[in-house]
Every structure is written in structure tokens, then in C-alpha cells.
Amino acid sequence: MNAGPASSEQPRTYIRFDGALGVIENLFNLIAAASILVLMLLAVVQVVGRTAFNWPVPGFIDITEQAMAVFAFGGIAYCQRVGDHIRMEIVLGQLKGRTLWIAEFVGVVLIWLVITGLVYGSWFHFQRSWLLGDSTIDIGLPTWPSKLVVPVALSLLWLRLVLQIYGYWRLVRNPDAEPIAVPVIHDVAETAKHEIEEAFGEDPAEFGRGEKA
Amino acid sequence: AETFAQDVTWNVSLWGKRRAFTEHIEKLAELVDQKTDGGFKLNLSYGEALSKSRENLDGISIGAFEMAQFCASYHADKNPTLTVLELPFLGVPDLETQVALDKEIYSHPAVQKDLARWNAKLLMSSPMPQYNFVGKGDAPKSVSDFEGMRVRALGGVGKAMETIGAVPTTVTASETFQAIDSGTVRAASFAPHAHLAFKTVEAGSWWTTNLNPGTVNCPVVINQDAYAALPDNYKEALDSSVDEAIAHYLATYKKVYDKWYPTLDEMKIEQITFEQSEIDAFKEKAGKPLWDEWVKEMSAKGIPAQELLDMVQSKLN
Amino acid sequence: MTPFDIGLIMTGVLLVLVVIGMRVAFAAALVGMVGLIAIFSMRLGFEKGVITALKMAGTVPHSKSVTYSLSVLPTFILIGFLAFYAGFTRQLFEAAKRWLGWLPGGMAVGTVFATAGFAAVSGASVATAAVFSRVAIPEMLAVGYSKRLSSAVVAAGGTLASLIPPSAILVIYAILVEQSVAKLLIAGFLPGIFSAFIYVIIIIGMSAWRGDAPPVHGFTWGQRFASVPGTLPIVSVVAIIFGSLYYGIATPTEAGALGAFVVLVTAIVNGMRGRQLGQALHETAKLTVMIFTLIWGVLVYVRFLGFAGLPEAFKEFIVALEFSPWMTLVIILCAYAVLGMFIDAIGMLVLTLPVVYPAVMALNGGEFVSAADSSFGMSGELCAIWFGILVVKMAELCLITPPIGLNCFVVAGVRPDIPVQEVFRGCMPFFVADGLTIAGLVAFPAIVTWLPSVM
Ligand code: NA
Ligand code: NA
């Protein structure tokens, strides 16, 4: 995808960075997906074990809660890459050219700011559980591994945002350039087309690069 | 900023709604306000508006609010020393004794040091009676009838129940009614006010009057820096109000009991009283061995565990 | 400036950010964080205030995401993505056609039940519209139905997804307002059926009057019963989830997991491959992280509101209004209908509920009010459930209204011969039906509250 003409205008370092980051993001999302399957199977074991054999999974709620961090945060950077975090596009959809890229640029910078703050804050949340101790209510699992997932996943998102800041900046400077590695807006009809493709699997979203760009 | 400002407002982080369990804090706010002519106010926030209950110590440590309530068993590793008060079968006879015991333990240097890691200073306890069981179906006639029974019991109580063959099963408090009603668990342990709040009495058919396997310890703490920054007369107003606040709490909790036994009768809940010899046998299995295990585990962490346990026992005998 | 003023200003800023297109989760988190910085700076000085605010905001994502009741969400979402591979759609339509085709507009009636059933399980209203456009529209056109009716019924039928369990949006509502997830899911069942029946009545009435949708005869009882087994997977998923929650045999997460397991097995039996399973899981992970981000992002803002005391103040404002409680409720519901035209349902709920929900509860007389003392004639708990169903129904309505009713665009997209205006026009009667449904649920709250109150 994104295989434009190999001209000297192609920002090669940027594309390479995007690709490398994409590999990590895909891996994180894959782990998140796997954790959902495991959670489902564990819950089935829990119900069957409890009703048929009087053997509930010990500390099932504790285990589930701590493991939730994996699928609650694992795919966050991936989701930002493909532009799936929801927003209202009705105003943005009216904008064209440089105005649009400036709006997108400012939006991503704001997200980058808040994620910077949250990486800092969630790191200290992890650090307290690591240094001072913390454990779950029922079977006393340590909570720090789960808390560590947050700053790690948010850091990956932070890197993705840095990349998108550059991506939109590039378009602000040259609005006619081809958008590379940034999500672009579709109007309702295009969104509908996309939904239809997904429903019929004509464009199977692969585990690889799924950008709408 | 507080050096020149007369007025001080402290935010207090609480969970749930106002209930018997929070009445001492309400009283404390009232007394402090009176004693300082409204200069020192406690602003009580219920319903986890300022923090999730399990993260109240984090909030104190950050300095996001100045006062909070929490329970030791919510996160044993955050407050290992306090778990001595949650060991099974300590044999605390009544809430007055629990208050005195808590006060003694809270003033032990090792305990204070434990909480100081969170920048927290222990102010007072929220004493709760023994966690007994409300259950459905055939009532246990003897302690051995718990064998194989799925029960909702946390922390030390859960461990104690395991020694008699019960199967502790995780169910959140709010799901307990459904869980008993549908047979996901047969019985659940709470203090009476919580049995009322979570409506287990509506699902259950029996109640254990004297199993008394243990309780949960829930102190009120304040931020050390905020306390240090208080003008002396405010400090005095706060410290001097604790005893009266606790007295008010105990009076309120008595009213819970006034409601508790009539409710049991009204709901036709059978009151199960076990033979003393059976209770002694249970205590034999779940008391001393679990205490020893606790001492071993805590000593390994560098906590003067034996000393704390001895202190508890000397207070009770 | 008081914390309350800061709360008001930052809420205004949030609205602006959302309207101009910042991603909702991060807009809410940003506003919450800046608000916390302002409040703590006033108390502790700027430098200490910033650090305290960032650390406070930084506890929210983990603390609020790692909550057992939320773990039901990925299981419901997984059911949805697997449902496509389990091949439920055509069999369901076939059964509906054979059993209901003899009615005036019978194929359309069948389509309502088939789309509603499939959408209920898949939870994906838009995708349902896409699939059934292919399955149902050609057959309806073949027997002489008008394009307008056959396309509209497909677009509208999918909107019943959110009420019938499993329903991710009801889970999100329940968690945001701290009510029982199980009760909310159970409560949606009858209104979902009720809503479907209002659709059916409208279709039969219109068809009998206009005569543009002739009945289809000639199916034998043998053919009818032969079509039943094909519907079993979908019926069993709804039954497993509804039954295990109603009888309290399993927690919502466990029920969702059992449902997902059944669909997974069905899908494998029907020929799903590992690659497709991977794809379904991948899509599940993506949607799950989107919803979790939205939830914790908004909860950072809610944490700030807690320190600012804003919900408390808005509550007092609403209660002090001159209108009667009923009138105020109707105004609030209308506001949701308007809002729903411009923003996705989940986004709308998470953004507004932190402030609106306490106000509605206060209108009724408080969270712990008894039915006798309340304005709407129901206890606080039941009012919370009832309001949730109403709001979710309002949100669904917007999938078939202009300007961005996505279901209509999808149907028009699958059928290039049917212009989108035609679909919107065809949806008008269903829009009226939804209005009647909501009026019915407001006038007879028992439709919502009966099942959860006897659980
Ligand atoms: Na559904
Ligand atoms: Na719309």
C-alpha cells in the first residue's frame, strides 16, 4: 500500500519509521486480540468448572481485571494509526486543502500533549505499585505488571503521534502532496462504501497495513 | 498559600453513599467546623468522585485530597502491617474493644512507618463487627457442613473458610444478591450493615450468629504534609474531635443492630448458633496456623510481625 | 475563579473541541487534565499543582479500565464479528420468509425479524444493513415490493440491535451510571421486541393500504419447520445470555463468553478458517480499544468534574427549572435526538451522561427514592434503567435520519439502483414508529422495568 512513484520527494526516513512502528503496533494489537480469546476461554472454564465440578477458577475476577489492561490498551496506537478513535467529522469534513491539514495538525498536537501528560502520570501510578507495593483483593496478585502496560502502550501511541505530527506538517507545507501514513476523512457515502467492503470482505483488513490513506 | 489564608478546606475521598460506616467522618466535619468557627472545613465527596476506593492511598500520596477512608484487605501489599487486624479468630468481643485495639496498633511505629510510605497518617478507625454468613438452602448444622460449599469471603475470612473445606468464590459485592439467589454461591460474609445494603438477607434463609471468623479493618487517613501545614489551633480542633466522632459512630452502628435482628425475623432467616466445641475446633485449624503463616510471611518482609501479633493478643486477654 | 467556574469553562471548551473534530476520547482527557491542573494550581501553586494533576489524571486510565464489569465488552464484540462467519443471515431470512410471508407486507415483516435478530446478536447495526441489503432486497423486489419499502425496512431493522441482549451500548450505559449490567441487559429485551412489533404493525398497515407489498403464499408446514434449525444458533445466543443473566447463573462476562463460544463453534462448523478467526479477533481488539479509550478518556474529565463539583450544580439547575419533571424529561430526550444526528451513539452517551444522568435522577427524586415518592412513579434504580433504555433508543433512531443516517447510505451503497433519498423517504414511517415506541415506553414504563424488577 502507499506505493507512490519512487521519486526523490518521498520522505524515505519517515516512511521507514512508519513501517517499523507499524510492526510493533500490529504485534501489540495481535497480543490484545489473543488476550480476548484467552479471556473468553477462561470464562467458559470458570462457568463449566463451577457448575459441573464445584471448582471455580480461583481468583477469576482478579485475574480477569489485571489481564484487562492488555486489551484495554494494547491496540491504542494501532487504532490511532488507522484513524478509528471516534470523532465528529461534520465540521472537519467541510474543510479542504491547507485549512484541513492545519486543523488535523493542531488536533494531533493536542492529543500528543495530553498523552505526554498521561505517560508521565501513569508511569508514577505504576511506580507506586512497584516501589510501595499493591496487590489484588482476592488472591493477592501484584498489580504492577498490569499498571506497567499503560505507560508502555501510551508511549507507543506517543511515538505514533510524533509521526502523525510530522505527517500533517508535511501536508500543511505542501497541501498538494500525497497524504502518507495519516488517516484521511471520508464523507458519509465513502464511509458507507467502506462499511460495505468490510461486511462482504472484499477488502479484508489484513494484519498488516490497514490504513485508509 | 495556607500560611496567610485563614480558611482551610480539606477534600475527603469516600466511596458508596453516606451510611453508618461513614458517620464518624460526617461528625468529625461537623465538630471541626464548629471548633474553628467555619475556618476549617472538611468537604466530603462520596461515590468515588475523587478516587476509586482501591486508589485512595494513591490519592493521599499524590496530595490530590487530604483525607480518605480505605480497607486494608482491598490491597494487602499497600499496607501489610494493618493486615494483622484482619487475621481470623482474633476474638474481638465488641466494637469498643476494636476501637481501642485499632488505636494501639495505629500508634505502633512500624505501622506508622508503613503508612508514611504513602505520606499518610492514621487518624481513626471505622470499626466493624465480625463478618458472619448469610446463606441459602440447607442451613449448616455443624462447621463441617461448610465442606464443599461455595462461599463469598475475602482476605483472612476466605482463608479461614478454606481450612474447613469451603470453596471461596469471587463475586463482587453488588452481584452477591444474584449470586446467592441463583446458587452461584451458597453463602456470603459481610458485616451486618453491608448484608442490609447488598440485600443478601432477601436472598438468604440462614445466618451464622457465632462463627465470627474475622473482620476487615478500614482506617481513615490524612495527608501528612497537609496536616503539618495546619495552623496549631486547627490541628488541635481535628485531633480533639476524633474521640467524639468515634463515639457518634458507635451509637449509629448500634442502630444498625436495632434494625438487624428484626430484619432477620421479618425475613424468616434461621439463626444458626454452633456448639462452642465446634467453634473451638474451627479456631484450632484456622486461627493459630494462619497466624503463624502470617508472621512468617511478614517477618520475611522486615516487619516486626510477632511483636504486632503479641500486641493484639495482649490487648484482648 | 472557583473550581465550579473552571468546570463550566472547561466543559464549554470540550464541546468546542468535539464539534471541531478532535477525537472524543482525547478531547475529554485533555480537558480533564487541564481542568485538574487549574484546580490543583489554585490550591497548591503552579508547579506542584501541575505535578499533582498529571499524577491524578494518570491513575484514571488503569484504574477505570481494569474493572470487572467492563470485561463483558470484548466478549459481546467478539460475538458480533464471529456472527458473520457463522453464516446466520440467509437461514434466518429464509425462516422468517416462510413463516411470515403470508401477511400483507409479509416479506418486509420477515425482514424486520431477521435483521433485528441478526443485528441483536452481531450488535453491528450498520453491517447488518449491508448484509441484508444483499440477502433480502432482491427477494422482496422479485415478488413486487417497492424499492422504497424494501430498502427502508433493511435500514430500519438493524437499529433494533442495541436493545436486545447482547448489547455493548447498554453495558457502557450501565457502567457509566453504576447500575447493574445484568439488569440493563434484561431490561432492553421487551422494549426491543415492542419496537419490532410497532414496525410490524406499521408495515402491515401501510402494505394493506397501499397494496405495494403483496403477501407470499405457498409454503408448507414441512418447509416452515425445516427452516427452524437454521435459526437455532442465533436463538441460542440470545437465550444463553438472556437466560443466564435473568436466572443469575452467570455474570455478564461469563454469559458473553459462553455466547461467543457457541458462535465460535457454529462458525467453525460452518467452515470458518483460522485466518478468518484471526481477522474477527483483530477487529474485536480494535473496537475494544476504541471503546475503552473513550471510556477512560471521558472518565479523566469526570474525575475533574468531581473536583469541580459540576454535576452537583447542574443537578440543582435542572431540578430548579420551571418545567414539570415530565416536560424536562421530554426536552432532554429531544436534545438527545438532535445530538444523535451528529455524533456516534456511544460517544454521545459517554460525553453527556456524567452531567445529565445525575440531573435526571434528581428530577425523579434522587437515587434512593421510593416509587411512591418519585416524580416518574418508579424507584431510583428502575428510573436509571428506564432512562437508559430511552436514551439508547433515541441514539438508535439517528441511524436512519438525515443528514448522516449511516444505515441508509449503506443500503443505497449496496444497491446502486436505489438512491439514498429514496431510502430516507422510505424510512419516514419507521421514524414515526420509533416515535410511537418511545412514547409507549414513556407512557408504560413497565415494558422496561417489569423484567428487571422480577429478576
Ligand atoms: Na444486541
Ligand atoms: Na443520523
Coordinates of C-alpha atoms in Angstrom, one line a residue, chain C:
Chain C
M1 CA -12.4 31.9 40.0
T2 CA -13.9 29.0 41.8
P3 CA -13.5 25.3 40.8
F4 CA -17.1 25.4 39.7
D5 CA -16.3 28.2 37.2
I6 CA -13.4 26.2 35.9
G7 CA -15.7 23.3 35.5
L8 CA -18.1 25.3 33.4
I9 CA -15.4 26.8 31.2
M10 CA -13.7 23.5 30.5
T11 CA -17.0 21.9 29.7
G12 CA -17.6 24.6 27.1
V13 CA -14.1 24.0 25.7
L14 CA -14.8 20.3 25.5
L15 CA -17.9 20.9 23.4
V16 CA -16.0 23.1 21.0
L17 CA -13.1 20.6 20.7
V18 CA -15.6 17.8 20.0
V19 CA -17.6 19.8 17.4
I20 CA -14.5 20.9 15.5
G21 CA -13.5 17.3 15.2
M22 CA -10.9 16.4 17.9
R23 CA -11.1 12.7 18.7
V24 CA -13.6 12.5 21.6
A25 CA -11.6 10.3 23.9
F26 CA -8.6 12.6 23.8
A27 CA -10.5 15.8 23.8
A28 CA -12.2 14.7 27.1
A29 CA -8.9 13.6 28.6
L30 CA -7.2 16.8 27.6
V31 CA -10.0 19.0 29.1
G32 CA -10.0 16.9 32.2
M33 CA -6.3 17.2 32.6
V34 CA -6.1 20.9 32.0
G35 CA -9.0 21.4 34.4
L36 CA -7.3 19.4 37.1
I37 CA -4.1 21.5 36.5
A38 CA -6.2 24.6 37.0
I39 CA -7.9 23.4 40.2
F40 CA -4.7 22.0 41.8
S41 CA -2.7 25.0 40.9
M42 CA -5.1 27.2 42.8
R43 CA -4.7 25.0 45.9
L44 CA -1.0 24.1 45.7
G45 CA 0.7 26.6 43.5
F46 CA 1.5 26.1 39.8
E47 CA 4.4 23.7 39.8
K48 CA 3.1 21.4 42.5
G49 CA -0.4 21.7 41.0
V50 CA 0.7 20.5 37.6
I51 CA 2.5 17.5 39.0
T52 CA -0.4 16.6 41.3
A53 CA -2.9 17.0 38.4
L54 CA -0.8 14.8 36.0
K55 CA -0.4 12.1 38.6
M56 CA -4.1 12.2 39.4
A57 CA -5.1 12.1 35.7
G58 CA -2.5 9.3 35.2
T59 CA -4.3 7.0 37.7
V60 CA -7.5 7.1 35.8
P61 CA -6.8 5.0 32.7
H62 CA -5.7 1.9 34.5
S63 CA -7.9 2.3 37.5
K64 CA -11.1 2.8 35.4
S65 CA -10.3 0.3 32.6
V66 CA -9.4 -2.5 34.9
T67 CA -12.9 -3.1 36.2
Y68 CA -14.5 -6.5 36.0
S69 CA -17.9 -5.3 34.8
L70 CA -16.2 -3.8 31.7
S71 CA -14.7 -7.2 30.7
V72 CA -18.0 -8.2 29.2
L73 CA -17.5 -5.8 26.3
P74 CA -14.9 -7.7 24.2
T75 CA -17.0 -10.9 24.6
F76 CA -20.0 -9.1 23.1
I77 CA -18.0 -7.5 20.4
L78 CA -16.4 -10.9 19.5
I79 CA -19.9 -12.4 19.2
G80 CA -20.6 -9.7 16.7
F81 CA -17.6 -10.3 14.5
L82 CA -17.9 -14.0 14.6
A83 CA -21.6 -13.9 13.7
F84 CA -20.8 -13.1 10.1
Y85 CA -18.7 -16.2 9.7
A86 CA -21.3 -18.4 11.4
G87 CA -23.5 -17.8 8.4
F88 CA -26.6 -16.9 10.3
T89 CA -28.0 -14.4 7.8
R90 CA -29.6 -16.3 4.9
Q91 CA -31.0 -19.1 7.0
L92 CA -32.6 -16.5 9.3
F93 CA -34.2 -14.7 6.4
E94 CA -35.4 -17.9 4.9
A95 CA -37.1 -18.9 8.1
A96 CA -38.7 -15.5 8.5
K97 CA -40.0 -15.5 5.0
R98 CA -41.5 -19.0 5.2
W99 CA -43.3 -18.3 8.5
L100 CA -44.4 -14.7 7.9
G101 CA -44.6 -14.2 4.2
W102 CA -48.4 -14.7 4.1
L103 CA -49.0 -11.4 5.9
P104 CA -49.6 -8.2 3.9
G105 CA -46.1 -6.9 3.5
G106 CA -45.1 -10.3 4.9
M107 CA -41.6 -10.3 3.4
A108 CA -40.9 -7.0 5.0
V109 CA -42.2 -8.2 8.3
G110 CA -39.9 -11.2 8.0
T111 CA -37.0 -8.9 7.1
V112 CA -37.7 -6.9 10.3
F113 CA -37.4 -10.0 12.5
A114 CA -34.4 -11.4 10.6
T115 CA -32.5 -8.2 10.6
A116 CA -33.4 -7.5 14.2
G117 CA -32.4 -11.0 15.3
F118 CA -29.1 -10.9 13.5
A119 CA -28.3 -7.3 14.5
A120 CA -29.2 -8.1 18.1
V121 CA -26.6 -10.8 18.2
S122 CA -24.0 -9.1 16.0
G123 CA -24.5 -5.8 17.7
A124 CA -23.5 -4.2 14.4
S125 CA -26.5 -2.3 13.0
V126 CA -24.7 -0.9 10.0
A127 CA -23.1 -4.1 8.9
T128 CA -26.4 -5.8 9.3
A129 CA -28.0 -3.3 6.9
A130 CA -25.2 -4.1 4.4
V131 CA -25.6 -7.8 4.5
F132 CA -29.4 -7.9 4.4
S133 CA -29.4 -5.5 1.5
R134 CA -28.0 -8.4 -0.5
V135 CA -30.0 -11.1 1.2
A136 CA -33.4 -9.6 1.4
I137 CA -33.9 -6.7 -1.0
P138 CA -33.6 -8.8 -4.2
E139 CA -36.2 -11.3 -3.0
M140 CA -38.6 -8.5 -2.0
L141 CA -38.2 -6.7 -5.3
A142 CA -38.7 -10.1 -7.1
V143 CA -42.2 -10.5 -5.6
G144 CA -43.1 -6.9 -6.5
Y145 CA -42.3 -4.9 -3.4
S146 CA -41.5 -1.2 -3.9
K147 CA -37.8 -0.2 -3.8
R148 CA -38.7 2.4 -1.1
L149 CA -40.2 -0.1 1.3
S150 CA -37.7 -3.0 0.7
S151 CA -34.7 -0.7 1.2
A152 CA -36.1 1.1 4.2
V153 CA -37.0 -2.0 6.1
V154 CA -33.5 -3.3 5.8
A155 CA -32.1 0.1 7.0
A156 CA -34.5 0.3 9.9
G157 CA -34.5 -3.3 11.1
G158 CA -30.8 -3.1 12.0
T159 CA -31.5 -0.3 14.5
L160 CA -33.1 -2.8 16.9
A161 CA -29.6 -4.2 17.7
S162 CA -28.9 -2.1 20.8
L163 CA -31.9 -3.1 22.9
I164 CA -31.9 -6.9 22.6
P165 CA -29.1 -8.6 24.5
P166 CA -26.2 -8.8 23.9
S167 CA -25.7 -5.1 23.7
A168 CA -22.4 -3.3 24.2
I169 CA -24.0 0.1 24.4
L170 CA -26.3 -0.9 27.3
V171 CA -23.2 -2.3 29.1
I172 CA -21.5 1.1 28.7
Y173 CA -24.5 2.9 30.0
A174 CA -24.8 0.6 33.0
I175 CA -21.2 1.1 33.9
L176 CA -21.2 4.9 33.4
V177 CA -24.2 5.3 35.7
E178 CA -23.1 2.5 38.1
Q179 CA -26.1 0.3 37.7
S180 CA -26.3 -3.5 37.3
V181 CA -25.2 -4.5 33.9
A182 CA -27.3 -7.7 34.0
K183 CA -30.5 -5.7 34.8
L184 CA -29.9 -3.2 32.0
L185 CA -29.4 -6.0 29.5
I186 CA -32.5 -7.8 30.7
A187 CA -34.5 -4.5 30.6
G188 CA -33.7 -4.0 26.9
F189 CA -35.3 -7.3 25.8
L190 CA -39.0 -6.3 25.9
P191 CA -38.6 -2.8 24.5
G192 CA -36.6 -4.4 21.6
I193 CA -39.5 -6.8 20.9
F194 CA -42.0 -4.0 21.4
S195 CA -40.2 -1.8 19.0
A196 CA -40.1 -4.6 16.4
F197 CA -43.8 -5.1 16.8
I198 CA -44.5 -1.4 16.2
Y199 CA -42.5 -1.7 13.0
V200 CA -44.6 -4.8 12.0
I201 CA -47.9 -3.0 12.6
I202 CA -46.8 -0.1 10.6
I203 CA -45.6 -2.3 7.7
I204 CA -48.8 -4.4 7.7
G205 CA -51.0 -1.2 7.8
M206 CA -49.1 0.5 5.0
S207 CA -49.0 -2.6 2.8
A208 CA -52.7 -3.3 3.3
W209 CA -53.5 0.3 2.4
R210 CA -51.1 0.9 -0.5
G211 CA -51.0 -2.7 -1.8
D212 CA -47.4 -2.3 -2.9
A213 CA -46.2 -5.3 -0.9
P214 CA -48.2 -8.4 -1.8
P215 CA -48.3 -11.5 0.5
V216 CA -46.3 -14.6 -0.4
H217 CA -48.2 -17.9 -0.1
G218 CA -47.4 -21.5 -0.7
F219 CA -45.0 -22.6 2.0
T220 CA -46.0 -25.9 3.6
W221 CA -45.7 -26.6 7.3
G222 CA -43.0 -29.0 6.4
Q223 CA -40.9 -26.3 4.7
R224 CA -41.6 -24.0 7.6
F225 CA -40.3 -26.4 10.2
A226 CA -37.4 -27.4 8.0
S227 CA -36.2 -23.8 8.3
V228 CA -36.2 -23.7 12.1
P229 CA -32.8 -25.4 12.7
G230 CA -31.0 -22.7 10.8
T231 CA -32.2 -20.1 13.3
L232 CA -31.1 -22.1 16.3
P233 CA -27.6 -20.6 16.7
I234 CA -28.9 -17.1 16.9
V235 CA -31.8 -18.0 19.2
S236 CA -29.4 -19.9 21.4
V237 CA -27.1 -17.0 21.8
V238 CA -29.8 -14.6 22.8
A239 CA -31.3 -17.4 25.1
I240 CA -27.9 -18.1 26.7
I241 CA -27.3 -14.5 27.5
F242 CA -30.8 -13.6 28.5
G243 CA -31.4 -16.8 30.5
S244 CA -28.1 -16.9 32.4
L245 CA -28.5 -13.3 33.4
Y246 CA -32.1 -13.5 34.2
Y247 CA -31.6 -16.5 36.4
G248 CA -28.3 -15.2 37.7
I249 CA -26.4 -18.4 36.7
A250 CA -23.5 -16.4 35.3
T251 CA -22.1 -12.9 35.4
P252 CA -22.4 -10.8 32.2
T253 CA -18.8 -11.6 31.3
E254 CA -19.4 -15.3 31.7
A255 CA -22.6 -15.2 29.7
G256 CA -20.9 -13.2 26.9
A257 CA -18.1 -15.7 26.9
L258 CA -20.5 -18.6 26.6
G259 CA -22.3 -16.9 23.8
A260 CA -19.1 -16.1 22.0
F261 CA -18.0 -19.8 22.4
V262 CA -21.3 -21.0 20.9
V263 CA -20.9 -18.7 17.9
L264 CA -17.3 -19.7 17.5
V265 CA -18.2 -23.4 17.4
T266 CA -21.0 -22.7 15.0
A267 CA -18.7 -20.6 12.8
I268 CA -16.1 -23.4 12.7
V269 CA -18.7 -26.0 11.9
N270 CA -19.9 -23.7 9.1
G271 CA -16.4 -23.6 7.6
M272 CA -14.7 -20.6 9.2
R273 CA -10.9 -20.8 8.9
G274 CA -8.1 -19.8 11.2
R275 CA -7.4 -16.8 9.0
Q276 CA -11.0 -15.6 9.5
L277 CA -10.9 -16.2 13.2
G278 CA -7.7 -14.1 13.3
Q279 CA -9.5 -11.4 11.4
A280 CA -12.5 -11.4 13.7
L281 CA -10.3 -11.2 16.8
H282 CA -8.3 -8.4 15.2
E283 CA -11.4 -6.4 14.5
T284 CA -12.6 -7.2 18.1
A285 CA -9.4 -5.9 19.6
K286 CA -9.6 -2.7 17.5
L287 CA -13.2 -1.9 18.5
T288 CA -12.5 -2.9 22.1
V289 CA -9.5 -0.5 22.5
M290 CA -11.6 2.3 20.9
I291 CA -14.3 1.9 23.4
F292 CA -12.0 1.6 26.4
T293 CA -10.1 4.7 25.3
L294 CA -13.3 6.5 25.1
I295 CA -14.4 5.4 28.5
W296 CA -11.2 6.3 30.4
G297 CA -10.8 9.5 28.4
V298 CA -14.2 10.7 29.5
L299 CA -13.5 9.5 33.0
V300 CA -10.5 11.7 33.3
Y301 CA -12.9 14.6 32.5
V302 CA -15.4 13.1 35.0
R303 CA -12.7 13.0 37.7
F304 CA -12.0 16.7 37.1
L305 CA -15.8 17.3 37.3
G306 CA -15.7 15.5 40.7
F307 CA -13.1 18.0 42.0
A308 CA -15.0 20.9 40.4
G309 CA -18.4 19.8 41.8
L310 CA -20.1 20.5 38.5
P311 CA -22.6 17.5 38.2
E312 CA -23.9 18.6 41.6
A313 CA -24.5 22.1 40.4
F314 CA -26.1 21.0 37.1
K315 CA -28.4 18.7 39.0
E316 CA -29.6 21.7 41.1
F317 CA -30.1 23.8 38.0
I318 CA -32.2 21.1 36.3
V319 CA -34.3 20.5 39.4
A320 CA -34.9 24.2 39.8
L321 CA -36.3 24.6 36.3
E322 CA -39.8 25.9 35.9
F323 CA -41.0 22.9 33.8
S324 CA -42.6 19.8 35.2
P325 CA -40.3 16.8 35.6
W326 CA -42.1 15.1 32.7
M327 CA -41.6 18.1 30.4
T328 CA -38.0 18.4 31.4
L329 CA -37.5 14.7 30.6
V330 CA -39.1 15.1 27.1
I331 CA -36.8 18.1 26.4
I332 CA -33.8 16.1 27.4
L333 CA -34.8 13.2 25.1
C334 CA -35.4 15.6 22.2
A335 CA -31.9 17.1 22.8
Y336 CA -30.5 13.6 22.5
A337 CA -32.4 13.0 19.2
V338 CA -30.8 16.2 17.8
L339 CA -27.3 15.4 19.2
G340 CA -27.6 11.9 17.8
M341 CA -27.8 13.2 14.3
F342 CA -24.3 14.5 14.5
I343 CA -22.3 12.1 16.7
D344 CA -22.0 8.4 17.2
A345 CA -24.2 6.9 19.9
I346 CA -21.5 5.7 22.2
G347 CA -19.7 9.0 22.0
M348 CA -22.9 10.8 22.7
L349 CA -23.7 8.8 25.8
V350 CA -20.2 8.9 27.4
L351 CA -20.0 12.6 26.8
T352 CA -23.3 13.6 28.2
L353 CA -24.2 11.1 30.9
P354 CA -21.8 12.3 33.6
V355 CA -23.7 15.5 33.8
V356 CA -27.2 14.6 32.5
Y357 CA -27.7 11.4 34.4
P358 CA -27.4 12.8 38.0
A359 CA -29.8 15.6 36.9
V360 CA -32.4 13.0 35.6
M361 CA -32.1 11.0 38.8
A362 CA -32.6 14.2 40.9
L363 CA -35.7 15.0 38.8
N364 CA -37.2 11.7 39.9
G365 CA -36.4 12.5 43.5
G366 CA -32.9 11.1 44.0
E367 CA -31.0 7.8 43.6
F368 CA -32.6 6.2 46.6
V369 CA -36.2 7.5 46.2
S370 CA -39.1 5.0 46.6
A371 CA -41.6 4.6 43.8
A372 CA -44.3 6.3 45.9
D373 CA -42.3 9.5 46.5
S374 CA -40.9 9.8 43.0
S375 CA -41.8 12.1 40.1
F376 CA -41.9 9.3 37.5
G377 CA -43.6 6.7 39.7
M378 CA -40.6 4.4 40.0
S379 CA -37.7 3.8 42.4
G380 CA -34.3 5.4 41.7
E381 CA -32.9 2.1 40.4
L382 CA -35.7 1.4 38.0
C383 CA -35.6 5.1 36.8
A384 CA -31.9 4.7 36.0
I385 CA -32.7 1.6 33.9
W386 CA -35.7 3.1 32.2
F387 CA -33.8 6.3 31.3
G388 CA -31.0 4.2 29.9
I389 CA -33.4 2.3 27.5
L390 CA -35.0 5.6 26.4
V391 CA -31.6 7.2 25.7
V392 CA -30.3 4.2 23.8
K393 CA -33.5 4.0 21.7
M394 CA -33.0 7.8 20.9
A395 CA -29.5 7.1 19.8
E396 CA -30.5 4.3 17.5
L397 CA -33.1 6.4 15.9
C398 CA -30.4 8.5 14.4
L399 CA -29.1 5.7 12.2
I400 CA -32.0 6.3 9.9
T401 CA -32.4 10.0 10.0
P402 CA -30.8 12.6 7.7
P403 CA -28.2 14.0 7.3
I404 CA -25.8 11.2 8.2
G405 CA -28.1 8.2 8.9
L406 CA -25.4 5.7 8.0
N407 CA -27.7 2.7 7.6
C408 CA -29.5 4.5 4.7
F409 CA -26.2 5.3 3.0
V410 CA -25.1 1.7 3.3
V411 CA -28.2 0.3 1.8
A412 CA -28.1 2.8 -1.0
G413 CA -24.4 1.9 -1.5
V414 CA -25.1 -1.8 -1.8
R415 CA -27.9 -1.1 -4.3
P416 CA -26.7 1.4 -6.8
D417 CA -30.2 1.4 -8.3
I418 CA -31.8 2.8 -5.2
P419 CA -30.9 6.5 -4.5
V420 CA -30.2 7.4 -0.8
Q421 CA -33.0 10.0 -0.8
E422 CA -35.4 7.1 -1.6
V423 CA -34.2 5.1 1.4
F424 CA -34.5 8.1 3.7
R425 CA -38.0 8.7 2.4
G426 CA -38.9 5.1 3.0
C427 CA -37.6 5.3 6.5
M428 CA -40.1 8.1 7.4
P429 CA -42.7 5.6 8.6
F430 CA -40.1 3.8 10.7
F431 CA -39.1 7.1 12.2
V432 CA -42.7 7.7 13.1
A433 CA -42.8 4.1 14.5
D434 CA -39.8 4.9 16.7
G435 CA -41.5 8.0 17.9
L436 CA -44.5 5.8 18.9
T437 CA -42.2 3.3 20.6
I438 CA -40.6 6.0 22.7
A439 CA -44.0 7.5 23.6
G440 CA -45.1 3.9 24.5
L441 CA -42.0 3.4 26.7
V442 CA -42.6 6.8 28.4
A443 CA -46.3 6.2 29.0
F444 CA -45.9 2.5 30.0
P445 CA -42.5 2.2 31.8
A446 CA -43.5 -1.3 32.9
I447 CA -42.4 -2.5 29.4
V448 CA -38.9 -1.6 30.5
T449 CA -39.0 -2.1 34.3
W450 CA -41.0 -5.3 34.7
L451 CA -38.4 -7.9 33.8
P452 CA -35.5 -6.3 35.8
S453 CA -37.8 -5.9 38.8
V454 CA -38.8 -9.6 38.9
M455 CA -35.2 -10.8 38.4

